[in-house]
PDB file of C-alpha atoms in Angstrom:
ATOM      1  CA  UNK A  12     -14.856   0.636 -36.114  1.00 57.00           C
ATOM      2  CA  UNK A  13     -15.480   4.113 -34.795  1.00 74.00           C
ATOM      3  CA  UNK A  14     -13.426   5.740 -32.123  1.00 88.00           C
ATOM      4  CA  UNK A  15     -14.473   7.235 -28.813  1.00 92.00           C
ATOM      5  CA  UNK A  16     -13.190   9.253 -25.890  1.00 94.00           C
ATOM      6  CA  UNK A  17     -14.538   9.436 -22.364  1.00 95.00           C
ATOM      7  CA  UNK A  18     -13.634  11.224 -19.159  1.00 96.00           C
ATOM      8  CA  UNK A  19     -14.857  10.446 -15.640  1.00 95.00           C
ATOM      9  CA  UNK A  20     -14.125  12.510 -12.517  1.00 94.00           C
ATOM     10  CA  UNK A  21     -15.474  11.697  -9.080  1.00 93.00           C
ATOM     11  CA  UNK A  22     -15.396  11.991  -5.327  1.00 87.00           C
ATOM     12  CA  UNK A  23     -17.450  10.207  -2.659  1.00 81.00           C
ATOM     13  CA  UNK A  24     -19.269  12.474  -0.176  1.00 82.00           C
ATOM     14  CA  UNK A  25     -20.739  11.020   3.057  1.00 77.00           C
ATOM     15  CA  UNK A  26     -22.825  12.636   5.768  1.00 80.00           C
ATOM     16  CA  UNK A  27     -20.493  11.169   8.469  1.00 75.00           C
ATOM     17  CA  UNK A  28     -16.998   9.693   8.628  1.00 73.00           C
ATOM     18  CA  UNK A  29     -16.811   5.897   8.205  1.00 67.00           C
ATOM     19  CA  UNK A  30     -13.982   3.942   9.871  1.00 69.00           C
ATOM     20  CA  UNK A  31     -15.081   0.617   8.313  1.00 68.00           C
ATOM     21  CA  UNK A  32     -12.560   1.139   5.515  1.00 62.00           C
ATOM     22  CA  UNK A  33      -8.859   0.404   5.825  1.00 61.00           C
ATOM     23  CA  UNK A  34      -6.362   3.185   6.362  1.00 61.00           C
ATOM     24  CA  UNK A  35      -4.956   4.457   3.072  1.00 59.00           C
ATOM     25  CA  UNK A  36      -8.125   3.829   1.059  1.00 59.00           C
ATOM     26  CA  UNK A  37      -9.090   7.508   1.007  1.00 58.00           C
ATOM     27  CA  UNK A  38     -12.620   6.532   2.077  1.00 59.00           C
ATOM     28  CA  UNK A  39     -12.570   7.092   5.852  1.00 65.00           C
ATOM     29  CA  UNK A  40     -13.258  10.832   5.861  1.00 69.00           C
ATOM     30  CA  UNK A  41     -16.508  12.459   4.808  1.00 75.00           C
ATOM     31  CA  UNK A  42     -14.898  13.438   1.493  1.00 80.00           C
ATOM     32  CA  UNK A  43     -12.896  10.790  -0.365  1.00 81.00           C
ATOM     33  CA  UNK A  44      -9.859  11.367  -2.528  1.00 84.00           C
ATOM     34  CA  UNK A  45     -10.508  12.629  -6.049  1.00 89.00           C
ATOM     35  CA  UNK A  46     -10.478  10.025  -8.824  1.00 91.00           C
ATOM     36  CA  UNK A  47     -10.398  10.461 -12.581  1.00 94.00           C
ATOM     37  CA  UNK A  48     -10.204   8.301 -15.674  1.00 95.00           C
ATOM     38  CA  UNK A  49      -9.688   9.296 -19.296  1.00 96.00           C
ATOM     39  CA  UNK A  50      -9.930   6.842 -22.191  1.00 95.00           C
ATOM     40  CA  UNK A  51      -9.070   7.553 -25.792  1.00 95.00           C
ATOM     41  CA  UNK A  52      -9.720   5.014 -28.527  1.00 94.00           C
ATOM     42  CA  UNK A  53      -9.261   6.472 -32.005  1.00 93.00           C
ATOM     43  CA  UNK A  54     -10.275   3.116 -33.556  1.00 90.00           C
ATOM     44  CA  UNK A  55     -11.517  -0.223 -32.300  1.00 85.00           C
ATOM     45  CA  UNK A  56      -7.918  -1.448 -32.471  1.00 93.00           C
ATOM     46  CA  UNK A  57      -6.158   1.048 -30.195  1.00 95.00           C
ATOM     47  CA  UNK A  58      -6.941   2.432 -26.752  1.00 94.00           C
ATOM     48  CA  UNK A  59      -5.134   4.354 -24.037  1.00 96.00           C
ATOM     49  CA  UNK A  60      -6.573   4.744 -20.540  1.00 96.00           C
ATOM     50  CA  UNK A  61      -5.182   6.928 -17.757  1.00 96.00           C
ATOM     51  CA  UNK A  62      -6.465   6.581 -14.171  1.00 94.00           C
ATOM     52  CA  UNK A  63      -5.425   8.733 -11.237  1.00 93.00           C
ATOM     53  CA  UNK A  64      -6.285   9.128  -7.562  1.00 90.00           C
ATOM     54  CA  UNK A  65      -5.430  12.486  -5.972  1.00 89.00           C
ATOM     55  CA  UNK A  66      -5.255  13.157  -2.234  1.00 85.00           C
ATOM     56  CA  UNK A  67      -8.140  15.458  -1.370  1.00 83.00           C
ATOM     57  CA  UNK A  68      -6.059  17.511   1.092  1.00 83.00           C
ATOM     58  CA  UNK A  69      -2.590  17.808  -0.463  1.00 86.00           C
ATOM     59  CA  UNK A  70      -3.649  17.309  -4.122  1.00 88.00           C
ATOM     60  CA  UNK A  71      -0.678  14.942  -4.588  1.00 86.00           C
ATOM     61  CA  UNK A  72      -1.188  11.861  -6.785  1.00 85.00           C
ATOM     62  CA  UNK A  73      -1.620   8.727  -4.661  1.00 85.00           C
ATOM     63  CA  UNK A  74      -2.159   6.296  -7.511  1.00 86.00           C
ATOM     64  CA  UNK A  75      -1.496   6.699 -11.216  1.00 90.00           C
ATOM     65  CA  UNK A  76      -2.051   4.045 -13.879  1.00 93.00           C
ATOM     66  CA  UNK A  77      -1.668   4.078 -17.637  1.00 96.00           C
ATOM     67  CA  UNK A  78      -2.923   1.224 -19.837  1.00 95.00           C
ATOM     68  CA  UNK A  79      -2.456   0.921 -23.591  1.00 96.00           C
ATOM     69  CA  UNK A  80      -3.960  -1.787 -25.767  1.00 96.00           C
ATOM     70  CA  UNK A  81      -3.533  -2.732 -29.386  1.00 96.00           C
ATOM     71  CA  UNK A  82      -5.226  -5.173 -31.747  1.00 94.00           C
ATOM     72  CA  UNK A  83      -8.671  -6.417 -32.692  1.00 92.00           C
ATOM     73  CA  UNK A  84     -10.805  -8.242 -30.127  1.00 87.00           C
ATOM     74  CA  UNK A  85      -9.564 -11.557 -31.585  1.00 93.00           C
ATOM     75  CA  UNK A  86      -5.906 -10.817 -30.714  1.00 96.00           C
ATOM     76  CA  UNK A  87      -5.343  -8.015 -28.217  1.00 96.00           C
ATOM     77  CA  UNK A  88      -2.179  -7.127 -26.335  1.00 97.00           C
ATOM     78  CA  UNK A  89      -1.899  -4.520 -23.603  1.00 96.00           C
ATOM     79  CA  UNK A  90       0.757  -2.983 -21.382  1.00 97.00           C
ATOM     80  CA  UNK A  91       0.172  -1.154 -18.127  1.00 95.00           C
ATOM     81  CA  UNK A  92       2.193   0.956 -15.714  1.00 95.00           C
ATOM     82  CA  UNK A  93       1.216   1.812 -12.137  1.00 91.00           C
ATOM     83  CA  UNK A  94       2.773   4.168  -9.593  1.00 89.00           C
ATOM     84  CA  UNK A  95       1.374   3.735  -6.083  1.00 81.00           C
ATOM     85  CA  UNK A  96       2.162   6.223  -3.323  1.00 75.00           C
ATOM     86  CA  UNK A  97       3.748   4.761  -0.194  1.00 61.00           C
ATOM     87  CA  UNK A  98       0.930   6.234   1.942  1.00 57.00           C
ATOM     88  CA  UNK A  99      -1.433   3.607   0.469  1.00 53.00           C
ATOM     89  CA  UNK A 100       0.433   0.925   2.433  1.00 51.00           C
ATOM     90  CA  UNK A 101       0.771   0.686   6.183  1.00 50.00           C
ATOM     91  CA  UNK A 102       4.524   0.078   6.414  1.00 53.00           C
ATOM     92  CA  UNK A 103       6.051   1.032   3.064  1.00 53.00           C
ATOM     93  CA  UNK A 104       9.070   3.308   2.929  1.00 51.00           C
ATOM     94  CA  UNK A 105       8.936   3.922  -0.820  1.00 57.00           C
ATOM     95  CA  UNK A 106       6.460   4.355  -3.636  1.00 71.00           C
ATOM     96  CA  UNK A 107       5.690   1.229  -5.614  1.00 80.00           C
ATOM     97  CA  UNK A 108       6.042   1.064  -9.373  1.00 89.00           C
ATOM     98  CA  UNK A 109       4.894  -1.865 -11.467  1.00 91.00           C
ATOM     99  CA  UNK A 110       4.692  -2.695 -15.142  1.00 94.00           C
ATOM    100  CA  UNK A 111       2.663  -5.436 -16.714  1.00 95.00           C
ATOM    101  CA  UNK A 112       1.514  -6.945 -19.927  1.00 96.00           C
ATOM    102  CA  UNK A 113      -1.379  -9.082 -21.080  1.00 96.00           C
ATOM    103  CA  UNK A 114      -2.553 -10.918 -24.153  1.00 98.00           C
ATOM    104  CA  UNK A 115      -5.971 -12.239 -25.125  1.00 97.00           C
ATOM    105  CA  UNK A 116      -6.374 -14.542 -28.137  1.00 98.00           C
ATOM    106  CA  UNK A 117      -9.748 -15.683 -29.443  1.00 97.00           C
ATOM    107  CA  UNK A 118      -9.245 -19.245 -30.727  1.00 97.00           C
ATOM    108  CA  UNK A 119     -12.780 -19.897 -31.968  1.00 96.00           C
ATOM    109  CA  UNK A 120     -16.160 -18.226 -31.701  1.00 95.00           C
ATOM    110  CA  UNK A 121     -16.512 -19.600 -28.155  1.00 96.00           C
ATOM    111  CA  UNK A 122     -12.987 -20.250 -26.847  1.00 97.00           C
ATOM    112  CA  UNK A 123     -10.207 -17.829 -25.948  1.00 97.00           C
ATOM    113  CA  UNK A 124      -6.970 -17.917 -23.964  1.00 98.00           C
ATOM    114  CA  UNK A 125      -5.363 -15.120 -21.999  1.00 97.00           C
ATOM    115  CA  UNK A 126      -2.306 -14.476 -19.930  1.00 97.00           C
ATOM    116  CA  UNK A 127      -0.720 -11.637 -17.988  1.00 96.00           C
ATOM    117  CA  UNK A 128       2.391 -10.789 -16.024  1.00 96.00           C
ATOM    118  CA  UNK A 129       3.002  -8.030 -13.440  1.00 92.00           C
ATOM    119  CA  UNK A 130       6.494  -6.970 -12.334  1.00 93.00           C
ATOM    120  CA  UNK A 131       7.757  -4.703  -9.532  1.00 89.00           C
ATOM    121  CA  UNK A 132      10.156  -2.210 -11.105  1.00 90.00           C
ATOM    122  CA  UNK A 133      11.959  -1.198  -7.908  1.00 83.00           C
ATOM    123  CA  UNK A 134      13.081  -4.654  -6.849  1.00 83.00           C
ATOM    124  CA  UNK A 135      12.975  -6.236 -10.306  1.00 86.00           C
ATOM    125  CA  UNK A 136      10.885  -9.255  -9.402  1.00 87.00           C
ATOM    126  CA  UNK A 137       7.592 -10.751 -10.524  1.00 90.00           C
ATOM    127  CA  UNK A 138       4.446  -9.900  -8.580  1.00 88.00           C
ATOM    128  CA  UNK A 139       1.823 -11.977 -10.384  1.00 92.00           C
ATOM    129  CA  UNK A 140       1.362 -14.328 -13.346  1.00 95.00           C
ATOM    130  CA  UNK A 141      -2.041 -15.344 -14.692  1.00 96.00           C
ATOM    131  CA  UNK A 142      -3.255 -17.705 -17.442  1.00 97.00           C
ATOM    132  CA  UNK A 143      -6.795 -18.706 -18.391  1.00 98.00           C
ATOM    133  CA  UNK A 144      -8.948 -20.541 -20.883  1.00 98.00           C
ATOM    134  CA  UNK A 145     -12.414 -19.078 -21.415  1.00 97.00           C
ATOM    135  CA  UNK A 146     -15.596 -20.482 -22.957  1.00 97.00           C
ATOM    136  CA  UNK A 147     -18.506 -18.177 -23.746  1.00 95.00           C
ATOM    137  CA  UNK A 148     -21.830 -18.609 -25.496  1.00 93.00           C
ATOM    138  CA  UNK A 149     -25.286 -17.117 -25.122  1.00 91.00           C
ATOM    139  CA  UNK A 150     -25.968 -19.095 -21.905  1.00 91.00           C
ATOM    140  CA  UNK A 151     -22.611 -19.605 -20.177  1.00 93.00           C
ATOM    141  CA  UNK A 152     -19.389 -17.756 -19.461  1.00 94.00           C
ATOM    142  CA  UNK A 153     -16.813 -20.159 -18.029  1.00 96.00           C
ATOM    143  CA  UNK A 154     -13.210 -19.552 -17.020  1.00 96.00           C
ATOM    144  CA  UNK A 155     -10.528 -22.010 -15.905  1.00 97.00           C
ATOM    145  CA  UNK A 156      -7.466 -20.207 -14.582  1.00 97.00           C
ATOM    146  CA  UNK A 157      -4.198 -20.474 -12.730  1.00 97.00           C
ATOM    147  CA  UNK A 158      -2.612 -17.539 -10.908  1.00 96.00           C
ATOM    148  CA  UNK A 159       0.773 -17.359  -9.232  1.00 94.00           C
ATOM    149  CA  UNK A 160       1.184 -14.581  -6.661  1.00 91.00           C
ATOM    150  CA  UNK A 161       4.823 -13.916  -5.827  1.00 88.00           C
ATOM    151  CA  UNK A 162       4.101 -11.654  -2.830  1.00 77.00           C
ATOM    152  CA  UNK A 163       6.063 -12.129   0.377  1.00 72.00           C
ATOM    153  CA  UNK A 164       5.158 -10.048   3.426  1.00 70.00           C
ATOM    154  CA  UNK A 165       5.141 -11.116   7.062  1.00 72.00           C
ATOM    155  CA  UNK A 166       2.636 -14.049   7.063  1.00 77.00           C
ATOM    156  CA  UNK A 167       1.995 -13.950   3.307  1.00 76.00           C
ATOM    157  CA  UNK A 168       3.917 -16.478   1.248  1.00 85.00           C
ATOM    158  CA  UNK A 169       3.925 -16.885  -2.540  1.00 88.00           C
ATOM    159  CA  UNK A 170       0.947 -18.964  -3.642  1.00 91.00           C
ATOM    160  CA  UNK A 171      -0.600 -20.603  -6.675  1.00 94.00           C
ATOM    161  CA  UNK A 172      -4.362 -20.545  -7.160  1.00 94.00           C
ATOM    162  CA  UNK A 173      -6.296 -22.767  -9.531  1.00 96.00           C
ATOM    163  CA  UNK A 174      -9.881 -21.759 -10.156  1.00 96.00           C
ATOM    164  CA  UNK A 175     -13.061 -22.208 -12.120  1.00 97.00           C
ATOM    165  CA  UNK A 176     -15.635 -19.470 -12.552  1.00 95.00           C
ATOM    166  CA  UNK A 177     -19.023 -20.072 -14.117  1.00 95.00           C
ATOM    167  CA  UNK A 178     -21.581 -17.416 -14.929  1.00 93.00           C
ATOM    168  CA  UNK A 179     -25.009 -18.357 -16.222  1.00 92.00           C
ATOM    169  CA  UNK A 180     -26.623 -15.845 -18.565  1.00 86.00           C
ATOM    170  CA  UNK A 181     -30.104 -15.418 -20.049  1.00 79.00           C
ATOM    171  CA  UNK A 182     -31.933 -17.818 -17.759  1.00 70.00           C
ATOM    172  CA  UNK A 183     -35.314 -16.164 -18.332  1.00 64.00           C
TER     173      UNK A 183
END
């Protein structure tokens, strides 16, 4: 398993301003915020990815995420950290920080299970839990999942979602 590194830097440029996007997205003005991603994977078993969004006017970070993963594709664990600037939200008084973890276990050639958890560091409570069973072969990619969102904000109450996603491949 060979290693790799990659870097991506970008900015969206438009001929005119576009107010179809929500405030705080960095996409309303003619020039968007700057975005960058760097990934380092010295082997197929380890990777670290760093993503950042920088305000195009003040050059302050508005979003910063770090993800690290370990293990072969048959048993991979990952942890992630995110720091989100309060200006990304309409009525936030503080930056948001979250930490999460995930695991993906390949049971057989076609079946795998995965799960993840995301936690708000400032208030010390869960934000989201996710679990899934996946079936893949050369014709079908199917996922059965359950997700619990613990968000509470004005009209938004915590909710549990059960879902099925099917993707048909190679139909030619």
